[in-house]
PDB file of C-alpha atoms and ligand atoms in Angstrom:
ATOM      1  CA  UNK A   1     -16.036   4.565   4.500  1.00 53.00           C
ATOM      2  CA  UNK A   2     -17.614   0.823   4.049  1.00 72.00           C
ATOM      3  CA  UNK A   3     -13.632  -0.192   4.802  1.00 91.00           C
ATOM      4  CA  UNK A   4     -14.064   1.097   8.246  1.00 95.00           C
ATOM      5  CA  UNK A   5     -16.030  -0.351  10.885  1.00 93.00           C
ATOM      6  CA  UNK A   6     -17.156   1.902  13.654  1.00 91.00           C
ATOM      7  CA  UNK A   7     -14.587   1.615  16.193  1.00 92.00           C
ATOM      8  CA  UNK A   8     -12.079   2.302  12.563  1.00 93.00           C
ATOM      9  CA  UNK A   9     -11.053  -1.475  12.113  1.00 93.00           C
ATOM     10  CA  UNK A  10     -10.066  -1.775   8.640  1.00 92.00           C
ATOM     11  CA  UNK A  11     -10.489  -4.710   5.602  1.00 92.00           C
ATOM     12  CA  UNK A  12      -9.296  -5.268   2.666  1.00 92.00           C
ATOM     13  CA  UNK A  13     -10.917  -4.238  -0.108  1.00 94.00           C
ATOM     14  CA  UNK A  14     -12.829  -6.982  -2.127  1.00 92.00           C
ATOM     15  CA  UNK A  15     -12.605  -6.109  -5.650  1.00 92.00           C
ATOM     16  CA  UNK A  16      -9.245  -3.729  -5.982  1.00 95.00           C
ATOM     17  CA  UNK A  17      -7.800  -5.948  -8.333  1.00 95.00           C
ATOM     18  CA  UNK A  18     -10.414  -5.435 -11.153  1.00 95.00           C
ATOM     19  CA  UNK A  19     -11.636  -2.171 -10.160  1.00 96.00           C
ATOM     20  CA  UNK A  20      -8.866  -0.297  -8.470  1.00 97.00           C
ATOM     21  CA  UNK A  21      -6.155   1.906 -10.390  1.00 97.00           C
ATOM     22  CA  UNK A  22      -2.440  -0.051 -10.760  1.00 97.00           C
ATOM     23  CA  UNK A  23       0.161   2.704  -9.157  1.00 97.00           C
ATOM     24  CA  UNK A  24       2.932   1.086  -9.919  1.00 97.00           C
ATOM     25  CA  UNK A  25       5.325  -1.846  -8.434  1.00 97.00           C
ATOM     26  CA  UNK A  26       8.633  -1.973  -6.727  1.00 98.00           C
ATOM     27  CA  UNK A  27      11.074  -5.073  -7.356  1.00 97.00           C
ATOM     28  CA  UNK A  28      12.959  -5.462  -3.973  1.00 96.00           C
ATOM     29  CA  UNK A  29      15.572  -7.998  -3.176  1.00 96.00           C
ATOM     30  CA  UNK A  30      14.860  -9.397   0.440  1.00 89.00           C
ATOM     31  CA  UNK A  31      17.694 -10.387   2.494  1.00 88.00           C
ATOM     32  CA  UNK A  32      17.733 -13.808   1.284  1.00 91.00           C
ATOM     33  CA  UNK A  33      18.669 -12.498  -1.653  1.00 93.00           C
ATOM     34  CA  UNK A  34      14.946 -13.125  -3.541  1.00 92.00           C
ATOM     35  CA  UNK A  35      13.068 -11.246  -5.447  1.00 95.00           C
ATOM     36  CA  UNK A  36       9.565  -9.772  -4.432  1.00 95.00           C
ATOM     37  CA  UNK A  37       7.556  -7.817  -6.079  1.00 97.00           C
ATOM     38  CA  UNK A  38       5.640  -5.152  -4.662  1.00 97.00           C
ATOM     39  CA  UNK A  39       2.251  -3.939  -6.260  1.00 97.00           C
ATOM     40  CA  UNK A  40       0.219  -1.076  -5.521  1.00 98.00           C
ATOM     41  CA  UNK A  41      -3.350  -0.406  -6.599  1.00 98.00           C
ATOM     42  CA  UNK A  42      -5.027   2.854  -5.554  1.00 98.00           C
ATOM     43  CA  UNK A  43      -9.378   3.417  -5.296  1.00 98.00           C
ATOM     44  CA  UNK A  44     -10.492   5.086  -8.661  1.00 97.00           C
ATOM     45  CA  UNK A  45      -9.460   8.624  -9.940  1.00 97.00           C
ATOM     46  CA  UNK A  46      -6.617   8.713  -6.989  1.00 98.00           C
ATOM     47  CA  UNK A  47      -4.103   9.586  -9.833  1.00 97.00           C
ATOM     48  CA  UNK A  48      -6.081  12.240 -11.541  1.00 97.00           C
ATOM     49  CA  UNK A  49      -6.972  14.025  -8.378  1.00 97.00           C
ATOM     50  CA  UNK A  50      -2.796  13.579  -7.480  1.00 97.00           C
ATOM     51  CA  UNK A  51      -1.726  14.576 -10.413  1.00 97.00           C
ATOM     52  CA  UNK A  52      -4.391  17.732 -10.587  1.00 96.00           C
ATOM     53  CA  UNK A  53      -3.661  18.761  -6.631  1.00 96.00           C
ATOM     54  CA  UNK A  54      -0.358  17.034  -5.963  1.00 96.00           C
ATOM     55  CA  UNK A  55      -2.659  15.134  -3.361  1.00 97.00           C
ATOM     56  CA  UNK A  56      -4.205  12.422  -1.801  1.00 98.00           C
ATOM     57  CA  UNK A  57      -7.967  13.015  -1.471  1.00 98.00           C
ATOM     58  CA  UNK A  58      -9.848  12.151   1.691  1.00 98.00           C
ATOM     59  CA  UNK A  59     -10.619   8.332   1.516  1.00 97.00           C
ATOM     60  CA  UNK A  60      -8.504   6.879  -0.688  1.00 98.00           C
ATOM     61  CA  UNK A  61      -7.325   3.190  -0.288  1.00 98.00           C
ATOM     62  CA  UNK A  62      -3.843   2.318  -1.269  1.00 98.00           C
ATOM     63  CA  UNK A  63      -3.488  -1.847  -1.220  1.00 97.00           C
ATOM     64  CA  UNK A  64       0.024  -3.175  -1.774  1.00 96.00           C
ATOM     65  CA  UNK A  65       0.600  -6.764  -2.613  1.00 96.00           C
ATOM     66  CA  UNK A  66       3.972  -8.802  -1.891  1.00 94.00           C
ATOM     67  CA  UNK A  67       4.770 -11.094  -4.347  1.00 95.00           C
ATOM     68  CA  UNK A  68       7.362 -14.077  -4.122  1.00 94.00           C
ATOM     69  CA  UNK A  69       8.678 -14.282  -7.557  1.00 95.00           C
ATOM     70  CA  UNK A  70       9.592 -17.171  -9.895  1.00 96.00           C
ATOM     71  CA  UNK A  71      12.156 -16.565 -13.013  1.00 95.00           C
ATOM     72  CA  UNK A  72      13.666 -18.054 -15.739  1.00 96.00           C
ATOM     73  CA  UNK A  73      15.946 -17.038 -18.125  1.00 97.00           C
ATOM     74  CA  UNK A  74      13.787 -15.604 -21.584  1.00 97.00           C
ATOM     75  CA  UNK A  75      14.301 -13.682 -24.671  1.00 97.00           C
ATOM     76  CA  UNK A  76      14.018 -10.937 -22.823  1.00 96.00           C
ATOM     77  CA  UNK A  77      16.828 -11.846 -20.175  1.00 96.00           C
ATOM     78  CA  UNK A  78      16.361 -12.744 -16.791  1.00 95.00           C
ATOM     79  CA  UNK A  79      12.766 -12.655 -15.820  1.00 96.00           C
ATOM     80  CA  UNK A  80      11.260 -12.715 -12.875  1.00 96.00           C
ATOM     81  CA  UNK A  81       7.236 -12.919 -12.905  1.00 97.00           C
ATOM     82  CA  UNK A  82       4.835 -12.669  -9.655  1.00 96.00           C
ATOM     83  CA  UNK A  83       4.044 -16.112  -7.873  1.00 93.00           C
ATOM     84  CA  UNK A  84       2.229 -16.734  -4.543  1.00 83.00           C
ATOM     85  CA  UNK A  85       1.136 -13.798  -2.449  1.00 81.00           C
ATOM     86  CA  UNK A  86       2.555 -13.322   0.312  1.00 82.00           C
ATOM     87  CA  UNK A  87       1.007 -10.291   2.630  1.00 89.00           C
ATOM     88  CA  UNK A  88      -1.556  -6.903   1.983  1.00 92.00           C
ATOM     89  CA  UNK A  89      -0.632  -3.658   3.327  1.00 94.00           C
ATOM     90  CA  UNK A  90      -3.764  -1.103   3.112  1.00 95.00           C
ATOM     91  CA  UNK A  91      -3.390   3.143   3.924  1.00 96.00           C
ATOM     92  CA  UNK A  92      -6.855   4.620   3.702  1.00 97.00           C
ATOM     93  CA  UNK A  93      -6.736   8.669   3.724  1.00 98.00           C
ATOM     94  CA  UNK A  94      -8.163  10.699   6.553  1.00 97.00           C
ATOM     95  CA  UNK A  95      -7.993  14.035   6.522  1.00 96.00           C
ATOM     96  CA  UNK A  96     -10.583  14.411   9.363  1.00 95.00           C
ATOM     97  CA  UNK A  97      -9.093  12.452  12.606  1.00 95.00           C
ATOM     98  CA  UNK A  98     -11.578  10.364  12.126  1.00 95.00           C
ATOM     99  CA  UNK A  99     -10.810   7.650  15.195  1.00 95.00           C
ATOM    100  CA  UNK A 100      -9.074   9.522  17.633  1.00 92.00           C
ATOM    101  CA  UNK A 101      -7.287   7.248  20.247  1.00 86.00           C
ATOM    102  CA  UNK A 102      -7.038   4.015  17.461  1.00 89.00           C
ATOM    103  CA  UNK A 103      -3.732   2.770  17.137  1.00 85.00           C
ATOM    104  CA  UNK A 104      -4.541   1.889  13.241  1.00 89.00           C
ATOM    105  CA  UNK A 105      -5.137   5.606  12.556  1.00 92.00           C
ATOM    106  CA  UNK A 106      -2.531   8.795  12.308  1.00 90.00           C
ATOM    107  CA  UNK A 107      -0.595  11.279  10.210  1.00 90.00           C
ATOM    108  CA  UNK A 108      -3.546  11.489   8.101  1.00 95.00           C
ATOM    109  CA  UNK A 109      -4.291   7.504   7.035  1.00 95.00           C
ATOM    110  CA  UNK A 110      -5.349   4.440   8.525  1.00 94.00           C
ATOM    111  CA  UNK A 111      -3.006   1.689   8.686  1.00 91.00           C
ATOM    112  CA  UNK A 112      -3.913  -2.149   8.535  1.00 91.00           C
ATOM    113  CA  UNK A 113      -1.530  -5.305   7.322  1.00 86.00           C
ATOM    114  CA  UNK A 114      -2.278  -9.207   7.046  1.00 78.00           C
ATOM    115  CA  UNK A 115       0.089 -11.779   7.422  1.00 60.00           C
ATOM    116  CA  UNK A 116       0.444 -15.022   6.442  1.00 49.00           C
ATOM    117  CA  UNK A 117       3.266 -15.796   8.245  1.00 46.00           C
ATOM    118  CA  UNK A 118       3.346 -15.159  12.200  1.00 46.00           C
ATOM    119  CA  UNK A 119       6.200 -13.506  12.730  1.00 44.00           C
ATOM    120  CA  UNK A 120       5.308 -10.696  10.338  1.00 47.00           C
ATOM    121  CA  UNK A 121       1.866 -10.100  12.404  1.00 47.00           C
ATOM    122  CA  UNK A 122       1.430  -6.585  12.215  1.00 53.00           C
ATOM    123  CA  UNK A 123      -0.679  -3.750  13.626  1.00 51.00           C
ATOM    124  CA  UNK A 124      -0.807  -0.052  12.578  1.00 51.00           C
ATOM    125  CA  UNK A 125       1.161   1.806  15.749  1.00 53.00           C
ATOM    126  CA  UNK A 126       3.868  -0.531  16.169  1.00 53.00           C
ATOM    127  CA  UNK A 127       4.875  -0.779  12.217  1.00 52.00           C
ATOM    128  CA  UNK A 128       4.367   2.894  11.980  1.00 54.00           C
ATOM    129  CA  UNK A 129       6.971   3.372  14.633  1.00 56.00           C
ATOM    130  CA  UNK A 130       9.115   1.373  13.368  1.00 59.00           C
ATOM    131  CA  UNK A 131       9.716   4.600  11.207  1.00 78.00           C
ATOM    132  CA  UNK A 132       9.609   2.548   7.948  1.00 86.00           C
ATOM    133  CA  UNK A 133       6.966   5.422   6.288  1.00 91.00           C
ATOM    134  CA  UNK A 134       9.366   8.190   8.032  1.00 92.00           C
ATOM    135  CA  UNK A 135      11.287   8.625   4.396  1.00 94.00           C
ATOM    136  CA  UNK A 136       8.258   9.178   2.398  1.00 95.00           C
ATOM    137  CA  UNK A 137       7.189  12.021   5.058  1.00 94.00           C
ATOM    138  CA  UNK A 138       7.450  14.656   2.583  1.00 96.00           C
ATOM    139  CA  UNK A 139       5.134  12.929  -0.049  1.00 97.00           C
ATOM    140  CA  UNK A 140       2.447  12.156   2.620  1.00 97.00           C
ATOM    141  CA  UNK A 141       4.212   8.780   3.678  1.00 95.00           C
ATOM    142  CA  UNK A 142       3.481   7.274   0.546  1.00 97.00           C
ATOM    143  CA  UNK A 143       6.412   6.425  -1.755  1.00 97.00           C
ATOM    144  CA  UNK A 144       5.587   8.150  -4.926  1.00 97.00           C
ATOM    145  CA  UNK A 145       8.737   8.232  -6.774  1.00 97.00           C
ATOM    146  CA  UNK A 146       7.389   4.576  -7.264  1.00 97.00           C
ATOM    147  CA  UNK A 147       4.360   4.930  -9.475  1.00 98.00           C
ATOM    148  CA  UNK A 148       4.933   7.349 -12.812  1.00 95.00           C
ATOM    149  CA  UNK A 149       0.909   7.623 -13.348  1.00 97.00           C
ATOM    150  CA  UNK A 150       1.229  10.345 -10.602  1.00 97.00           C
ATOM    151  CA  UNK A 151       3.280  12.428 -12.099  1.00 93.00           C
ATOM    152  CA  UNK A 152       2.138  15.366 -13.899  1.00 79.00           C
ATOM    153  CA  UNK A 153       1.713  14.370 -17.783  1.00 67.00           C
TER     154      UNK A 153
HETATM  155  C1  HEM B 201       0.517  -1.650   9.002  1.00 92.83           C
HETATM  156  C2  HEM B 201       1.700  -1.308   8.544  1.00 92.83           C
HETATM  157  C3  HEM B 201       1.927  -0.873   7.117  1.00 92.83           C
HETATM  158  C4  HEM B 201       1.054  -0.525   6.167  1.00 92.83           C
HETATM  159  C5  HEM B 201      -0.461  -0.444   6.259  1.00 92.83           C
HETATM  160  C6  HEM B 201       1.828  -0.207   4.970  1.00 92.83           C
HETATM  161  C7  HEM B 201       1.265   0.157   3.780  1.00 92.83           C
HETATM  162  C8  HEM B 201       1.974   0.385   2.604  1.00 92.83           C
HETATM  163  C9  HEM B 201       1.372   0.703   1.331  1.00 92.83           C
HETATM  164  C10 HEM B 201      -0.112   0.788   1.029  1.00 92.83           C
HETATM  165  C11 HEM B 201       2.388   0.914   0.450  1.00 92.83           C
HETATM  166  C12 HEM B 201       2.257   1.334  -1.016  1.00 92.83           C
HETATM  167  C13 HEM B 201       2.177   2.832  -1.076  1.00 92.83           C
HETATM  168  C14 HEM B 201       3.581   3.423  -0.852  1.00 92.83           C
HETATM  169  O1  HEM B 201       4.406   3.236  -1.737  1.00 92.83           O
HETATM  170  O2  HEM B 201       3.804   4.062   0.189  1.00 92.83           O
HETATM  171  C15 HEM B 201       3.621   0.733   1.155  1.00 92.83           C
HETATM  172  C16 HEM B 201       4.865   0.878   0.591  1.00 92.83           C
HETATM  173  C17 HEM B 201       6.021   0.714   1.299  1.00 92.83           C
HETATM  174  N1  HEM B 201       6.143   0.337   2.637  1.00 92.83           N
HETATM  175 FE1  HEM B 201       4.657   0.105   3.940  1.00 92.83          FE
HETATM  176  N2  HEM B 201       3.157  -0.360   5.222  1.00 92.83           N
HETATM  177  C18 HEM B 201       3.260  -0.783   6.512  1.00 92.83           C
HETATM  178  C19 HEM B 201       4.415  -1.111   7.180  1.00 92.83           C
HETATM  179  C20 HEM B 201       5.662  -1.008   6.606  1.00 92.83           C
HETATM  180  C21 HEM B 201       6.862  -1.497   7.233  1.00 92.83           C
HETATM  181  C22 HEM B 201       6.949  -2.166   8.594  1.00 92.83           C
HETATM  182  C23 HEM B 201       7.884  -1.226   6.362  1.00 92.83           C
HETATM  183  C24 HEM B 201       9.354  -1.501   6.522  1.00 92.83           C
HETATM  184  C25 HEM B 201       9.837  -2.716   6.527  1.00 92.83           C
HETATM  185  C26 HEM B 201       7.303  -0.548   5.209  1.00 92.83           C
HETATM  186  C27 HEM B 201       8.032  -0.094   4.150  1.00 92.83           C
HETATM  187  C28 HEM B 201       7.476   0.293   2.922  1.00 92.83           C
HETATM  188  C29 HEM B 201       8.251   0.670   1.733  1.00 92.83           C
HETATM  189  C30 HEM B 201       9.779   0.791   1.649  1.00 92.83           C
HETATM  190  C31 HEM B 201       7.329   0.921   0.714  1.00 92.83           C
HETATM  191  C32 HEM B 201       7.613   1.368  -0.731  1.00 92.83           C
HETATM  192  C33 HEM B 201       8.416   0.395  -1.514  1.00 92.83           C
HETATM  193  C34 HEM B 201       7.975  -1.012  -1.393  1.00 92.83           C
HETATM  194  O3  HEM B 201       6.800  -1.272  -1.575  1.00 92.83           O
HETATM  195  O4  HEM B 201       8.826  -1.849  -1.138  1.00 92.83           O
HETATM  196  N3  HEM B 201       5.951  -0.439   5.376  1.00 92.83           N
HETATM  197  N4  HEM B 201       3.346   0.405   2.476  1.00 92.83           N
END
């Protein structure tokens, strides 16, 4: 796991955006009342080993991007396109326990954020506890309804 540094520090990938998978993307309206967008890549052949096991291998990297959003009104209606970045989530599987005793690391992935913005600083436990994965429990705290190249053809 070239992610993973020995004492299970994560990064960010370098290259997901031209050689990671696109899962899928959530539009959510903050409480301002914008628009983000919300875009997932996954590490190559994660939705062909889903959609063949109805699992996440060992090792795969999920990155999700937050997007601010501009829009305009178009022939299309009211659209709303990706602008600045804004903060990287990244869940890397582990089906082994692989750092016992890191905070970045349980129920099964490895959990590392990056902030812009201060007040969003972020590490692994204290997010996780926040319970904000708790809903996608069943589907191995990963959100799946989101991103139709899972499901089963
Ligand atoms: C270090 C902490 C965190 C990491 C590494 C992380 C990682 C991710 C990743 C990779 C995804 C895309 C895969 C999926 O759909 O599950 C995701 C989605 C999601 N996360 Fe997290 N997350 C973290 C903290 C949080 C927190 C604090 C919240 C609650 C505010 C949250 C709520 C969500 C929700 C609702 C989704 C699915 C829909 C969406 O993207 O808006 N996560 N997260």
């Amino acid at each position: 796991m070239d992610l993973v540094d020995k004492a299970g520090n994560i990064r960010k990938p370098a290259d997901y955006r031209d050689r990671y998978q696109a899962l899928g993307t959530f539009s959510v309206v903050d409480l301002n009342g914008d628009t983000q967008l919300h875009h997932t890549y996954a590490s190559p052949e994660t939705a062909e080993y889903y959609r063949k096991t109805g699992k996440f291998a060992d090792g795969t990297v999920l990155v999700k991007e937050v997007f601010g959003t501009d829009h305009a009104k178009m022939t299309t209606g009211d659209a709303h396109w990706a602008s600045g970045p804004k903060v990287w989530f990244v869940m890397i599987k582990d089906e082994k326990g692989r750092y016992p005793g890191n905070p970045l690391w349980g129920d099964g992935w490895g959990w590392h954020c990056s902030a812009d913005s201060p007040e969003s600083k972020c590490n692994g436990l204290q997010e996780r506890l926040l319970g904000c994965h708790v809903p996608a429990k069943t589907t191995d705290w990963v959100y799946v309804q989101g991103y139709p190249v899972l499901a089963s053809k």
